[in-house]
Amino acid sequence: MSQDKEAGSPRVGVLKFALWGAALVGVAVVVYIIAQAFITPRAKGGLKDLARGEMARLILPAEASAAPATSFFDADGKPVRIGDFRGKVVVVNLWATWCAPCILEMPTLAKLAEAQKGRDVVVLAISIDRDKDADKARAFIAKNAPLAFYRDPKSSLPFSLTPPTAAMPTTLVFGRDGVERARMLGEADWGGKDAAAVIDRLLEEK
C-alpha cells in the first residue's frame, strides 16, 4: 500500500507541474494580448468597434468585395462608376422619391457631405427613380446641398452589388481601395458623430 503511494507520488508531482505550467502559459498569453491591445488598440481600418449608436446596424462584409463596374448617371447624363472615385472614401446612398425613410434621412447625408468638404470623401446620393420621376428627384436633391444629383433609372446598381440589395434606402461605404467596408439597410443619421467616426477610421487608411 505504502509502496503504491510512493510509486504514485512522482506522477502526481509531474501532473501538478504540468498544470501549473499550462496555467502560467495561459496567463502569459492573456498578458501579451492585453499589452498588444494597449500598444495597438485597433486593427487598421477595422470598423467592428464603431458599430454603435446610429451605426449599430452597420453590416460589415465577411469578405472583401470591390465596387461593381455598373454605370449610373450624373446630372448631365454622363456615365459614372463608383470606381471613378477610387482613392477617396465613398458613401453611396441608394434612394427613391417614393421611399419615405429615404426622404427623412437625406438631410443627414447632406450634413455629412458638408462636414467632409475638403477631405477625401465623396457622398453619392443615387436615385433609382424611373425617368418619369427624374425631375422630382432632381428637385429634391437640389434642396439638400451640397449633394449632387445622380440617377440609376434601371435600378442596375442595387442588383450588381455583392450581395444584391432591394432595401431602400441602402447606404454603402467604400474605402480608398474601392472595396466595400460597410453597409446600412434602412434609415440612419449620417450627420452625427457615429458616422463621422466611421469615415475618420477609413480616412486613416493609406
Backbone as ProteinMPNN parsed JSONL, in Angstrom:
{"seq_chain_A": "MSQDKEAGSPRVGVLKFALWGAALVGVAVVVYIIAQAFITPRAKGGLKDLARGEMARLILPAEASAAPATSFFDADGKPVRIGDFRGKVVVVNLWATWCAPCILEMPTLAKLAEAQKGRDVVVLAISIDRDKDADKARAFIAKNAPLAFYRDPKSSLPFSLTPPTAAMPTTLVFGRDGVERARMLGEADWGGKDAAAVIDRLLEEK", "coords_chain_A": {"N_chain_A": [[0.838, -1.202, 0.0], [1.833, 1.282, 0.939], [3.951, 1.295, -0.763], [2.663, 1.598, -3.194], [1.641, 4.183, -2.929], [4.032, 5.601, -2.76], [5.028, 5.065, -5.252], [3.204, 6.346, -6.839], [3.369, 9.031, -6.209], [5.449, 10.543, -7.598], [4.261, 10.732, -10.132], [2.003, 12.257, -9.581], [3.227, 14.619, -8.829], [4.422, 15.381, -11.257], [2.115, 15.807, -12.783], [0.934, 17.948, -11.409], [2.909, 19.853, -11.855], [2.724, 20.119, -14.634], [0.146, 21.149, -14.904], [0.406, 23.604, -13.555], [2.29, 24.744, -15.212], [0.86, 24.965, -17.614], [-1.077, 26.775, -16.794], [0.497, 29.043, -16.281], [1.438, 29.582, -18.852], [-0.991, 30.242, -20.056], [-1.65, 32.577, -18.625], [0.461, 34.185, -19.465], [-0.146, 34.452, -22.177], [-2.563, 35.869, -22.034], [-1.65, 38.254, -20.83], [0.037, 39.13, -22.859], [-1.809, 39.605, -24.943], [-3.348, 41.653, -23.788], [-1.373, 43.598, -23.507], [-0.723, 44.058, -26.194], [-3.126, 45.127, -27.007], [-3.106, 47.588, -25.765], [-0.909, 48.736, -26.965], [-1.474, 48.622, -29.736], [-4.435, 49.583, -30.2], [-6.467, 49.036, -32.05], [-7.147, 47.226, -35.041], [-5.869, 48.343, -38.118], [-8.129, 50.186, -39.961], [-10.25, 48.589, -39.138], [-13.713, 48.227, -38.393], [-15.505, 47.203, -36.612], [-15.727, 47.894, -33.873], [-16.926, 50.321, -34.102], [-19.524, 50.029, -34.727], [-21.988, 51.169, -33.435], [-24.394, 53.13, -31.53], [-25.929, 55.369, -33.758], [-24.879, 53.943, -35.803], [-25.203, 51.315, -35.175], [-26.494, 49.288, -36.561], [-24.851, 48.734, -38.61], [-23.578, 46.817, -41.233], [-20.964, 44.657, -41.597], [-19.016, 43.418, -44.139], [-18.221, 39.959, -44.63], [-16.37, 39.1, -46.451], [-14.042, 40.71, -48.63], [-15.234, 42.908, -51.093], [-15.155, 44.319, -54.216], [-16.238, 47.471, -55.582], [-18.989, 47.421, -57.84], [-18.747, 47.436, -61.448], [-20.772, 48.662, -62.664], [-22.489, 51.251, -64.368], [-23.873, 54.484, -63.584], [-25.66, 57.615, -63.76], [-24.652, 61.068, -63.958], [-25.743, 64.458, -63.192], [-25.702, 65.599, -65.701], [-26.149, 63.565, -67.383], [-23.976, 61.993, -67.929], [-22.159, 58.942, -67.963], [-21.162, 57.337, -64.959], [-19.059, 55.67, -62.596], [-18.662, 53.936, -59.481], [-16.043, 53.261, -59.062], [-14.677, 55.326, -60.266], [-14.084, 57.114, -58.339], [-12.039, 56.159, -56.88], [-9.511, 56.077, -54.38], [-10.588, 57.814, -52.688], [-12.752, 57.981, -49.794], [-15.854, 56.622, -50.196], [-19.243, 57.245, -49.944], [-22.139, 55.733, -50.676], [-25.461, 56.257, -51.369], [-28.457, 54.715, -51.945], [-31.527, 55.586, -53.162], [-35.008, 56.706, -53.392], [-37.748, 58.718, -54.562], [-40.2, 57.776, -53.79], [-39.767, 56.548, -51.454], [-40.218, 56.859, -48.172], [-38.503, 56.726, -45.772], [-36.076, 57.264, -47.037], [-36.344, 59.918, -47.838], [-36.499, 61.145, -45.363], [-33.953, 60.68, -44.245], [-32.179, 61.937, -45.967], [-31.37, 64.721, -45.497], [-29.471, 64.29, -43.491], [-27.411, 63.024, -44.808], [-26.662, 65.082, -46.477], [-25.669, 66.778, -44.546], [-23.475, 65.288, -43.709], [-21.934, 65.342, -46.077], [-21.375, 68.068, -46.211], [-19.887, 68.437, -43.864], [-17.628, 66.989, -44.485], [-16.318, 68.327, -46.465], [-13.487, 69.275, -48.375], [-11.991, 67.122, -47.647], [-10.887, 63.758, -48.412], [-13.411, 62.554, -49.277], [-16.419, 61.388, -50.671], [-19.831, 61.803, -51.181], [-22.369, 60.081, -52.574], [-25.503, 60.364, -53.638], [-27.722, 58.373, -55.042], [-30.362, 58.242, -57.134], [-32.949, 55.906, -57.739], [-35.197, 56.299, -59.112], [-37.646, 56.089, -61.73], [-37.503, 57.274, -65.172], [-39.676, 59.021, -65.537], [-39.969, 60.244, -63.109], [-37.722, 61.676, -62.726], [-37.29, 64.485, -62.729], [-38.591, 65.237, -60.404], [-37.01, 63.945, -58.502], [-34.582, 65.24, -58.949], [-35.211, 67.862, -58.181], [-35.664, 67.48, -55.484], [-33.115, 66.713, -54.494], [-31.795, 69.066, -55.0], [-32.602, 70.621, -52.912], [-31.091, 69.706, -50.918], [-28.381, 70.518, -50.641], [-24.843, 70.113, -50.01], [-25.205, 68.0, -51.839], [-24.948, 66.267, -54.919], [-26.765, 65.515, -57.95], [-27.454, 62.259, -58.877], [-28.345, 59.426, -60.857], [-29.971, 56.265, -61.378], [-31.839, 54.946, -63.361], [-32.675, 52.39, -64.193], [-32.315, 50.794, -62.069], [-30.002, 49.254, -61.841], [-27.616, 49.209, -60.358], [-28.191, 48.47, -57.567], [-28.627, 45.705, -57.822], [-26.27, 44.801, -58.736], [-24.524, 44.691, -56.747], [-22.596, 42.915, -54.218], [-23.611, 41.144, -51.54], [-26.624, 41.459, -53.615], [-29.048, 44.158, -53.203], [-32.347, 44.989, -52.166], [-33.438, 46.693, -50.507], [-34.575, 49.884, -49.463], [-33.867, 52.916, -47.928], [-30.505, 52.034, -49.018], [-27.282, 52.228, -47.818], [-23.911, 52.392, -48.641], [-20.492, 52.032, -47.763], [-17.386, 52.687, -49.052], [-13.923, 51.964, -49.016], [-10.748, 53.676, -49.571], [-9.549, 52.011, -51.377], [-11.508, 51.122, -53.027], [-13.062, 49.042, -52.149], [-15.898, 47.556, -50.626], [-16.697, 48.418, -47.35], [-18.601, 48.654, -45.401], [-22.145, 48.471, -44.765], [-25.447, 49.784, -44.698], [-28.736, 49.051, -44.083], [-31.743, 50.596, -44.513], [-32.997, 53.56, -42.826], [-30.797, 55.985, -41.331], [-28.905, 58.173, -39.148], [-26.714, 60.039, -40.715], [-25.357, 62.288, -40.227], [-24.225, 62.601, -37.778], [-21.95, 62.044, -34.925], [-21.328, 59.326, -34.806], [-21.363, 58.29, -37.427], [-19.398, 59.945, -38.485], [-17.164, 58.994, -37.156], [-16.772, 56.524, -38.368], [-16.106, 57.31, -40.981], [-13.759, 58.777, -40.438], [-12.083, 56.732, -39.513], [-11.709, 55.196, -41.833], [-10.461, 57.057, -43.444], [-7.975, 57.099, -42.328], [-6.638, 55.03, -43.427], [-4.175, 54.227, -45.811]], "CA_chain_A": [[0.0, 0.0, 0.0], [2.739, 2.42, 1.027], [4.761, 1.283, -1.975], [1.838, 2.169, -4.267], [1.606, 5.625, -2.726], [5.338, 6.148, -3.092], [5.204, 4.96, -6.694], [2.297, 7.286, -7.495], [3.653, 10.418, -5.88], [6.155, 11.268, -8.662], [3.331, 11.032, -11.223], [1.179, 13.374, -9.121], [4.07, 15.802, -8.887], [4.566, 15.76, -12.669], [0.827, 16.327, -13.216], [0.795, 19.28, -10.829], [3.843, 20.733, -12.554], [2.185, 20.36, -15.971], [-0.996, 22.035, -14.764], [0.916, 24.941, -13.246], [2.949, 25.247, -16.419], [-0.188, 25.369, -18.552], [-1.685, 27.984, -16.251], [1.427, 30.151, -16.491], [1.413, 29.895, -20.283], [-2.249, 30.943, -20.289], [-1.514, 33.932, -18.082], [1.378, 34.916, -20.336], [-0.872, 34.772, -23.407], [-3.506, 36.938, -21.713], [-0.865, 39.475, -20.622], [0.501, 39.557, -24.179], [-2.956, 40.156, -25.675], [-3.686, 42.934, -23.175], [-0.306, 44.535, -23.856], [-0.886, 44.413, -27.595], [-4.321, 45.964, -27.123], [-2.742, 48.942, -25.38], [0.05, 49.25, -27.939], [-2.243, 48.829, -30.976], [-5.802, 49.411, -29.722], [-7.394, 48.525, -33.051], [-6.554, 46.888, -36.311], [-6.026, 49.443, -39.063], [-9.291, 50.092, -40.823], [-11.329, 47.788, -38.578], [-14.881, 49.046, -38.077], [-16.411, 46.475, -35.725], [-15.946, 48.63, -32.624], [-17.668, 51.55, -34.396], [-20.925, 49.683, -34.998], [-22.69, 51.543, -32.208], [-25.204, 54.332, -31.687], [-26.641, 55.426, -35.034], [-24.252, 52.969, -36.7], [-25.307, 49.991, -34.54], [-26.976, 48.307, -37.544], [-23.877, 48.662, -39.685], [-23.244, 45.456, -41.643], [-19.58, 44.569, -42.044], [-18.925, 42.241, -45.007], [-17.305, 38.907, -44.211], [-15.328, 39.032, -47.463], [-13.854, 41.956, -49.379], [-15.937, 42.941, -52.374], [-14.913, 45.576, -54.911], [-17.425, 48.144, -56.111], [-19.332, 46.925, -59.173], [-18.38, 48.3, -62.567], [-22.029, 49.174, -63.226], [-22.555, 52.702, -64.516], [-25.081, 55.267, -63.333], [-25.514, 58.873, -64.483], [-24.617, 62.308, -63.19], [-26.813, 65.402, -63.53], [-25.625, 65.92, -67.123], [-26.367, 62.346, -68.152], [-22.699, 61.335, -68.198], [-21.995, 57.702, -67.193], [-20.229, 57.4, -63.84], [-18.94, 54.433, -61.819], [-18.103, 54.143, -58.136], [-14.593, 53.137, -59.193], [-14.105, 56.592, -60.715], [-13.723, 57.897, -57.154], [-11.016, 55.399, -56.149], [-8.571, 56.957, -53.697], [-11.381, 58.542, -51.703], [-13.787, 57.23, -49.084], [-17.081, 56.889, -50.947], [-20.5, 56.872, -49.305], [-23.157, 55.612, -51.72], [-26.815, 56.115, -50.84], [-29.447, 54.358, -52.955], [-32.767, 56.143, -52.637], [-36.056, 56.996, -54.371], [-38.714, 59.697, -54.06], [-41.345, 57.072, -53.212], [-39.285, 55.909, -50.217], [-40.316, 57.838, -47.076], [-37.272, 56.781, -44.967], [-35.023, 57.906, -47.842], [-36.582, 61.362, -47.768], [-36.207, 61.582, -43.996], [-32.525, 60.633, -43.908], [-31.342, 62.674, -46.92], [-30.688, 65.873, -44.902], [-28.302, 63.868, -42.707], [-26.346, 62.769, -45.786], [-26.203, 66.408, -46.875], [-24.86, 67.268, -43.425], [-22.209, 64.551, -43.782], [-21.179, 65.871, -47.209], [-20.919, 69.41, -45.824], [-18.853, 68.3, -42.832], [-16.444, 66.346, -45.047], [-15.75, 69.158, -47.529], [-12.053, 69.477, -48.264], [-11.355, 65.846, -47.301], [-11.022, 62.751, -49.474], [-14.692, 61.883, -49.041], [-17.458, 61.698, -51.648], [-21.153, 61.267, -50.844], [-23.139, 59.929, -53.801], [-26.92, 60.012, -53.451], [-28.103, 57.88, -56.37], [-31.802, 57.979, -57.239], [-33.353, 54.8, -58.615], [-36.489, 56.658, -59.691], [-37.792, 55.938, -63.179], [-37.325, 58.51, -65.935], [-40.812, 59.921, -65.379], [-39.847, 60.939, -61.822], [-36.368, 62.236, -62.641], [-37.351, 65.913, -62.364], [-38.981, 65.283, -58.995], [-35.83, 63.554, -57.734], [-33.593, 66.308, -59.112], [-35.653, 68.994, -57.37], [-35.481, 67.133, -54.071], [-31.691, 66.78, -54.181], [-31.418, 70.491, -55.029], [-32.91, 71.158, -51.59], [-30.184, 69.063, -49.961], [-26.994, 70.853, -50.962], [-24.127, 70.139, -51.288], [-25.324, 66.749, -52.59], [-25.162, 66.378, -56.36], [-27.795, 64.61, -58.447], [-27.052, 61.078, -59.634], [-29.515, 58.575, -61.054], [-29.845, 54.914, -61.929], [-33.256, 54.707, -63.654], [-32.979, 50.978, -64.42], [-32.007, 50.088, -60.81], [-28.971, 48.255, -62.131], [-26.588, 49.184, -59.324], [-28.537, 47.662, -56.386], [-28.556, 44.276, -58.104], [-24.9, 44.477, -59.125], [-23.743, 44.603, -55.52], [-22.373, 41.584, -53.652], [-24.797, 40.621, -52.222], [-27.543, 42.491, -54.114], [-29.967, 44.693, -52.203], [-33.632, 45.519, -52.628], [-33.882, 47.586, -49.431], [-34.451, 51.313, -49.693], [-32.577, 53.193, -48.553], [-29.305, 51.27, -48.695], [-26.088, 53.076, -47.861], [-22.687, 51.602, -48.66], [-19.28, 52.813, -47.547], [-16.235, 52.082, -49.708], [-12.633, 52.512, -48.632], [-9.957, 54.288, -50.629], [-9.174, 50.977, -52.342], [-12.665, 50.746, -53.826], [-13.679, 47.846, -51.569], [-16.981, 47.841, -49.684], [-16.28, 48.191, -45.975], [-19.768, 48.604, -44.521], [-23.438, 48.672, -45.433], [-26.571, 50.045, -43.803], [-30.049, 48.878, -44.693], [-32.709, 51.419, -43.796], [-32.666, 54.933, -42.457], [-29.866, 56.233, -40.227], [-28.426, 59.547, -39.062], [-25.353, 60.105, -41.241], [-24.779, 63.584, -39.921], [-23.763, 62.633, -36.4], [-20.582, 61.654, -34.574], [-21.087, 57.901, -35.043], [-20.999, 58.147, -38.839], [-18.122, 60.636, -38.672], [-16.102, 58.118, -36.656], [-16.543, 55.517, -39.407], [-15.386, 57.978, -42.058], [-12.418, 59.089, -39.958], [-11.315, 55.479, -39.458], [-11.342, 54.803, -43.19], [-9.515, 58.044, -43.968], [-6.666, 56.786, -41.778], [-6.003, 54.045, -44.29], [-3.413, 54.799, -46.939]], "C_chain_A": [[0.865, 1.24, 0.0], [3.612, 2.503, -0.21], [3.985, 1.887, -3.144], [1.788, 3.689, -4.176], [2.91, 6.262, -3.148], [5.562, 6.123, -4.598], [4.359, 5.99, -7.429], [2.665, 8.735, -7.281], [4.452, 11.149, -6.945], [5.218, 11.648, -9.796], [2.428, 12.208, -10.865], [1.957, 14.673, -9.207], [4.229, 16.316, -10.312], [3.279, 16.376, -13.191], [0.611, 17.739, -12.696], [1.682, 20.283, -11.563], [3.312, 21.109, -13.939], [1.016, 21.332, -15.915], [-0.558, 23.469, -14.461], [1.586, 25.567, -14.459], [1.943, 25.744, -17.432], [-0.846, 26.663, -18.092], [-0.797, 29.2, -16.484], [1.471, 30.572, -17.958], [0.147, 30.678, -20.62], [-2.196, 32.374, -19.813], [-0.625, 34.777, -18.979], [0.685, 35.348, -21.628], [-1.836, 35.929, -23.169], [-2.777, 38.266, -21.542], [-0.394, 40.028, -21.964], [-0.629, 40.22, -24.966], [-3.327, 41.524, -25.13], [-2.647, 43.991, -23.55], [-0.443, 44.996, -25.299], [-2.079, 45.347, -27.793], [-4.002, 47.408, -26.756], [-1.778, 49.569, -26.382], [-0.645, 49.58, -29.254], [-3.705, 48.574, -30.66], [-6.785, 48.912, -30.754], [-6.631, 48.176, -34.312], [-6.833, 48.022, -37.29], [-7.228, 49.221, -39.96], [-10.431, 49.259, -40.278], [-12.486, 48.678, -38.147], [-15.801, 48.415, -37.035], [-16.73, 47.256, -34.462], [-16.73, 49.922, -32.834], [-19.126, 51.288, -34.738], [-21.734, 49.916, -33.722], [-23.484, 52.816, -32.466], [-25.994, 54.293, -32.978], [-26.09, 54.42, -36.043], [-24.342, 51.537, -36.149], [-25.741, 48.91, -35.531], [-26.041, 48.176, -38.738], [-23.522, 47.203, -39.965], [-21.832, 45.466, -42.196], [-19.411, 43.304, -42.877], [-17.889, 41.252, -44.521], [-16.129, 38.803, -45.184], [-15.252, 40.362, -48.219], [-14.532, 41.858, -50.734], [-15.744, 44.307, -53.018], [-16.225, 46.159, -55.414], [-17.723, 47.617, -57.513], [-18.963, 47.936, -60.255], [-19.609, 48.916, -63.239], [-22.046, 50.7, -63.253], [-23.903, 53.252, -64.058], [-24.818, 56.63, -63.974], [-25.461, 60.078, -63.555], [-25.709, 63.244, -63.696], [-26.852, 65.749, -65.013], [-25.843, 64.693, -68.011], [-25.092, 61.599, -68.517], [-22.573, 60.064, -67.354], [-20.889, 57.851, -66.141], [-20.196, 56.029, -63.172], [-18.356, 54.754, -60.447], [-16.58, 54.123, -58.204], [-13.911, 54.405, -59.676], [-13.603, 57.439, -59.549], [-12.685, 57.161, -56.296], [-9.952, 56.343, -55.59], [-9.252, 57.819, -52.654], [-12.289, 57.567, -50.949], [-15.108, 57.611, -49.739], [-18.293, 56.359, -50.186], [-21.576, 56.892, -50.383], [-24.514, 55.378, -51.074], [-27.781, 55.855, -51.988], [-30.819, 54.736, -52.422], [-33.777, 56.336, -53.771], [-37.052, 57.958, -53.743], [-39.926, 59.037, -53.421], [-41.013, 56.413, -51.877], [-39.255, 56.937, -49.089], [-39.061, 57.886, -46.196], [-36.11, 57.44, -45.711], [-35.12, 59.42, -47.731], [-36.191, 61.905, -46.4], [-34.706, 61.63, -43.718], [-31.655, 61.502, -44.814], [-30.673, 63.914, -46.329], [-29.464, 65.482, -44.073], [-27.128, 63.526, -43.62], [-25.779, 64.088, -46.304], [-25.299, 67.008, -45.792], [-23.493, 66.589, -43.416], [-21.337, 65.121, -44.897], [-20.603, 67.252, -46.884], [-19.761, 69.325, -44.846], [-17.546, 67.755, -43.394], [-15.828, 67.131, -46.203], [-14.258, 69.38, -47.293], [-11.29, 68.225, -47.869], [-11.579, 64.875, -48.448], [-12.267, 61.903, -49.261], [-15.692, 62.343, -50.1], [-18.757, 61.044, -51.189], [-21.982, 61.273, -52.122], [-24.556, 59.481, -53.463], [-27.464, 59.654, -54.83], [-29.577, 57.495, -56.376], [-32.056, 56.794, -58.166], [-34.75, 55.053, -59.183], [-36.489, 56.421, -61.204], [-37.652, 57.294, -63.862], [-38.447, 59.519, -65.695], [-40.756, 60.72, -64.079], [-38.492, 61.616, -61.648], [-36.384, 63.697, -62.188], [-37.707, 66.086, -60.892], [-37.775, 64.956, -58.098], [-34.758, 64.647, -57.779], [-33.94, 67.505, -58.22], [-35.446, 68.722, -55.882], [-34.016, 67.239, -53.667], [-31.216, 68.237, -54.155], [-31.675, 71.165, -53.682], [-31.971, 70.605, -50.512], [-28.722, 69.257, -50.374], [-26.103, 70.508, -49.759], [-24.219, 68.833, -52.089], [-25.584, 67.044, -54.064], [-26.176, 65.315, -56.788], [-27.183, 63.499, -59.29], [-28.281, 60.187, -59.766], [-29.166, 57.249, -61.717], [-31.262, 54.434, -62.262], [-33.646, 53.254, -63.895], [-32.697, 50.126, -63.179], [-30.989, 48.977, -61.021], [-27.981, 48.093, -60.977], [-26.964, 48.331, -58.109], [-28.376, 46.157, -56.613], [-27.19, 43.841, -58.629], [-23.993, 44.323, -57.903], [-23.568, 43.152, -55.087], [-22.504, 41.654, -52.138], [-25.685, 41.764, -52.716], [-28.427, 43.005, -52.978], [-31.245, 45.183, -52.868], [-34.174, 46.505, -51.607], [-33.64, 49.041, -49.821], [-34.746, 52.043, -48.388], [-31.537, 52.134, -48.194], [-28.132, 52.215, -48.825], [-24.862, 52.186, -47.738], [-21.49, 52.52, -48.481], [-18.101, 52.039, -48.138], [-14.958, 52.767, -49.25], [-11.913, 53.112, -49.823], [-9.606, 53.301, -51.739], [-10.343, 50.515, -53.204], [-13.387, 49.508, -53.342], [-14.766, 48.249, -50.575], [-16.547, 47.475, -48.272], [-17.456, 48.078, -45.022], [-21.021, 48.91, -45.331], [-24.51, 48.888, -44.38], [-27.86, 49.882, -44.595], [-31.059, 49.666, -43.877], [-32.132, 52.761, -43.399], [-31.688, 55.005, -41.29], [-29.491, 57.713, -40.237], [-26.965, 59.58, -39.488], [-24.671, 61.432, -40.929], [-24.195, 63.691, -38.529], [-22.35, 62.115, -36.193], [-20.295, 60.186, -34.865], [-20.676, 57.643, -36.491], [-19.642, 58.8, -39.104], [-16.953, 59.771, -38.219], [-15.759, 57.042, -37.678], [-15.722, 56.12, -40.548], [-13.939, 58.272, -41.656], [-11.534, 57.854, -39.945], [-10.841, 55.082, -40.862], [-10.365, 55.795, -43.824], [-8.104, 57.797, -43.45], [-5.908, 55.802, -42.654], [-5.306, 54.733, -45.459], [-3.278, 53.769, -48.045]], "O_chain_A": [[0.678, 2.142, -0.817], [3.975, 3.587, -0.666], [4.551, 2.593, -3.978], [1.878, 4.394, -5.182], [2.928, 7.307, -3.799], [6.191, 7.019, -5.162], [4.734, 6.457, -8.504], [2.308, 9.588, -8.094], [4.157, 12.318, -7.192], [5.336, 12.731, -10.368], [2.119, 13.047, -11.71], [1.418, 15.704, -9.609], [4.179, 17.522, -10.557], [3.317, 17.346, -13.947], [0.165, 18.62, -13.43], [1.269, 21.406, -11.852], [3.428, 22.256, -14.369], [0.894, 22.224, -16.755], [-1.082, 24.424, -15.034], [1.465, 26.768, -14.702], [2.125, 26.8, -18.039], [-1.137, 27.542, -18.903], [-1.288, 30.269, -16.845], [1.534, 31.76, -18.272], [0.192, 31.653, -21.371], [-2.643, 33.285, -20.51], [-0.917, 35.947, -19.228], [0.894, 36.459, -22.115], [-1.928, 36.852, -23.979], [-3.23, 39.291, -22.05], [-0.418, 41.239, -22.188], [-0.433, 41.268, -25.582], [-3.592, 42.452, -25.895], [-2.991, 45.129, -23.87], [-0.297, 46.182, -25.595], [-2.047, 46.242, -28.638], [-4.546, 48.342, -27.347], [-1.816, 50.776, -26.622], [-0.449, 50.654, -29.823], [-4.178, 47.451, -30.834], [-7.846, 48.406, -30.388], [-5.592, 48.767, -34.608], [-7.922, 48.595, -37.283], [-7.333, 48.197, -40.636], [-11.496, 49.217, -40.894], [-12.271, 49.76, -37.6], [-16.779, 49.037, -36.621], [-17.88, 47.28, -34.023], [-17.155, 50.554, -31.866], [-19.879, 52.223, -35.008], [-22.111, 48.973, -33.027], [-23.286, 53.495, -33.474], [-26.659, 53.299, -33.27], [-26.758, 54.086, -37.021], [-23.627, 50.65, -36.616], [-25.393, 47.741, -35.36], [-26.397, 47.579, -39.754], [-23.206, 46.446, -39.047], [-21.532, 46.191, -43.145], [-19.642, 42.209, -42.365], [-16.815, 41.636, -44.058], [-15.018, 38.456, -44.782], [-16.259, 41.041, -48.418], [-14.415, 40.851, -51.432], [-16.119, 45.33, -52.446], [-17.195, 45.437, -55.642], [-16.799, 47.39, -58.293], [-18.881, 49.137, -59.999], [-19.496, 49.603, -64.254], [-21.664, 51.354, -62.282], [-24.929, 52.576, -64.134], [-23.82, 56.776, -64.679], [-26.122, 60.118, -62.517], [-26.514, 62.856, -64.542], [-27.894, 66.145, -65.534], [-25.735, 64.773, -69.234], [-25.125, 60.673, -69.327], [-22.85, 60.097, -66.155], [-19.827, 58.416, -66.406], [-21.194, 55.308, -63.181], [-17.636, 55.74, -60.287], [-15.908, 54.871, -57.494], [-12.699, 54.555, -59.518], [-12.806, 58.358, -59.733], [-12.48, 57.502, -55.131], [-9.546, 57.295, -56.256], [-8.597, 58.472, -51.841], [-12.555, 56.462, -51.421], [-15.442, 58.793, -49.827], [-18.358, 55.182, -49.831], [-21.886, 57.946, -50.938], [-24.697, 54.42, -50.324], [-27.908, 56.675, -52.897], [-31.231, 54.268, -51.36], [-33.455, 56.156, -54.946], [-37.182, 58.006, -52.519], [-40.61, 59.653, -52.604], [-41.873, 55.797, -51.248], [-38.369, 57.791, -49.051], [-38.585, 58.979, -45.891], [-35.263, 58.091, -45.099], [-34.118, 60.113, -47.554], [-35.622, 62.991, -46.292], [-34.238, 62.533, -43.024], [-30.506, 61.78, -44.471], [-29.502, 64.156, -46.624], [-28.519, 66.264, -43.964], [-25.973, 63.72, -43.241], [-24.577, 64.207, -46.541], [-24.298, 67.658, -46.091], [-22.476, 67.23, -43.151], [-20.146, 65.359, -44.697], [-19.468, 67.557, -47.249], [-18.773, 70.049, -44.975], [-16.475, 68.023, -42.848], [-14.904, 66.642, -46.854], [-13.822, 69.638, -46.171], [-10.064, 68.259, -47.766], [-12.371, 65.143, -49.351], [-12.184, 60.687, -49.087], [-15.8, 63.534, -50.391], [-18.773, 59.861, -50.848], [-22.264, 62.331, -52.686], [-24.771, 58.342, -53.048], [-27.643, 60.525, -55.681], [-29.987, 56.545, -55.708], [-31.459, 56.69, -59.237], [-35.405, 54.133, -59.674], [-35.456, 56.539, -61.863], [-37.681, 58.334, -63.206], [-38.204, 60.725, -65.654], [-41.415, 61.752, -63.954], [-38.154, 62.073, -60.556], [-35.573, 64.095, -61.352], [-37.186, 66.975, -60.219], [-37.553, 65.604, -57.075], [-34.111, 64.939, -56.773], [-33.062, 68.087, -57.583], [-35.097, 69.622, -55.118], [-33.703, 67.794, -52.613], [-30.334, 68.59, -53.373], [-31.038, 72.166, -53.353], [-32.051, 70.991, -49.346], [-27.942, 68.307, -50.446], [-26.55, 70.6, -48.616], [-23.369, 68.592, -52.946], [-26.341, 67.952, -54.407], [-26.41, 64.34, -56.073], [-26.493, 63.752, -60.277], [-29.154, 60.189, -58.898], [-28.216, 57.134, -62.492], [-31.825, 53.613, -61.538], [-34.826, 52.914, -63.81], [-32.819, 48.901, -63.217], [-31.106, 47.895, -60.446], [-27.561, 46.98, -60.659], [-26.141, 47.538, -57.653], [-28.025, 45.423, -55.689], [-26.975, 42.667, -58.928], [-22.849, 43.883, -58.013], [-24.3, 42.269, -55.534], [-21.6, 42.173, -51.483], [-25.521, 42.907, -52.288], [-28.541, 42.371, -51.928], [-31.228, 45.718, -53.977], [-35.24, 47.088, -51.806], [-32.625, 49.374, -50.432], [-35.794, 51.804, -47.79], [-31.673, 51.428, -47.195], [-28.001, 52.921, -49.824], [-24.78, 51.338, -46.85], [-21.474, 53.643, -48.984], [-17.851, 50.89, -47.774], [-14.91, 53.99, -49.112], [-12.407, 53.064, -50.949], [-9.391, 53.689, -52.887], [-10.185, 49.611, -54.025], [-14.24, 48.974, -54.051], [-14.578, 49.17, -49.78], [-16.085, 46.361, -48.025], [-17.335, 47.477, -43.954], [-20.974, 49.508, -46.406], [-24.495, 48.268, -43.316], [-28.045, 50.5, -45.643], [-31.213, 49.429, -42.679], [-30.954, 53.051, -43.607], [-31.744, 54.186, -40.372], [-29.734, 58.417, -41.217], [-26.08, 59.198, -38.722], [-23.53, 61.658, -41.33], [-23.718, 64.756, -38.137], [-21.644, 61.791, -37.147], [-19.151, 59.826, -35.142], [-19.753, 56.871, -36.752], [-18.831, 58.267, -39.862], [-15.879, 59.806, -38.819], [-14.591, 56.686, -37.84], [-14.762, 55.511, -41.021], [-13.012, 58.045, -42.432], [-10.365, 57.92, -40.324], [-9.692, 54.678, -41.041], [-9.535, 55.41, -44.648], [-7.135, 58.238, -44.068], [-4.678, 55.75, -42.623], [-5.812, 55.709, -46.013], [-2.673, 54.05, -49.079]]}, "name": "protein", "num_of_chains": 1, "seq": "MSQDKEAGSPRVGVLKFALWGAALVGVAVVVYIIAQAFITPRAKGGLKDLARGEMARLILPAEASAAPATSFFDADGKPVRIGDFRGKVVVVNLWATWCAPCILEMPTLAKLAEAQKGRDVVVLAISIDRDKDADKARAFIAKNAPLAFYRDPKSSLPFSLTPPTAAMPTTLVFGRDGVERARMLGEADWGGKDAAAVIDRLLEEK"}
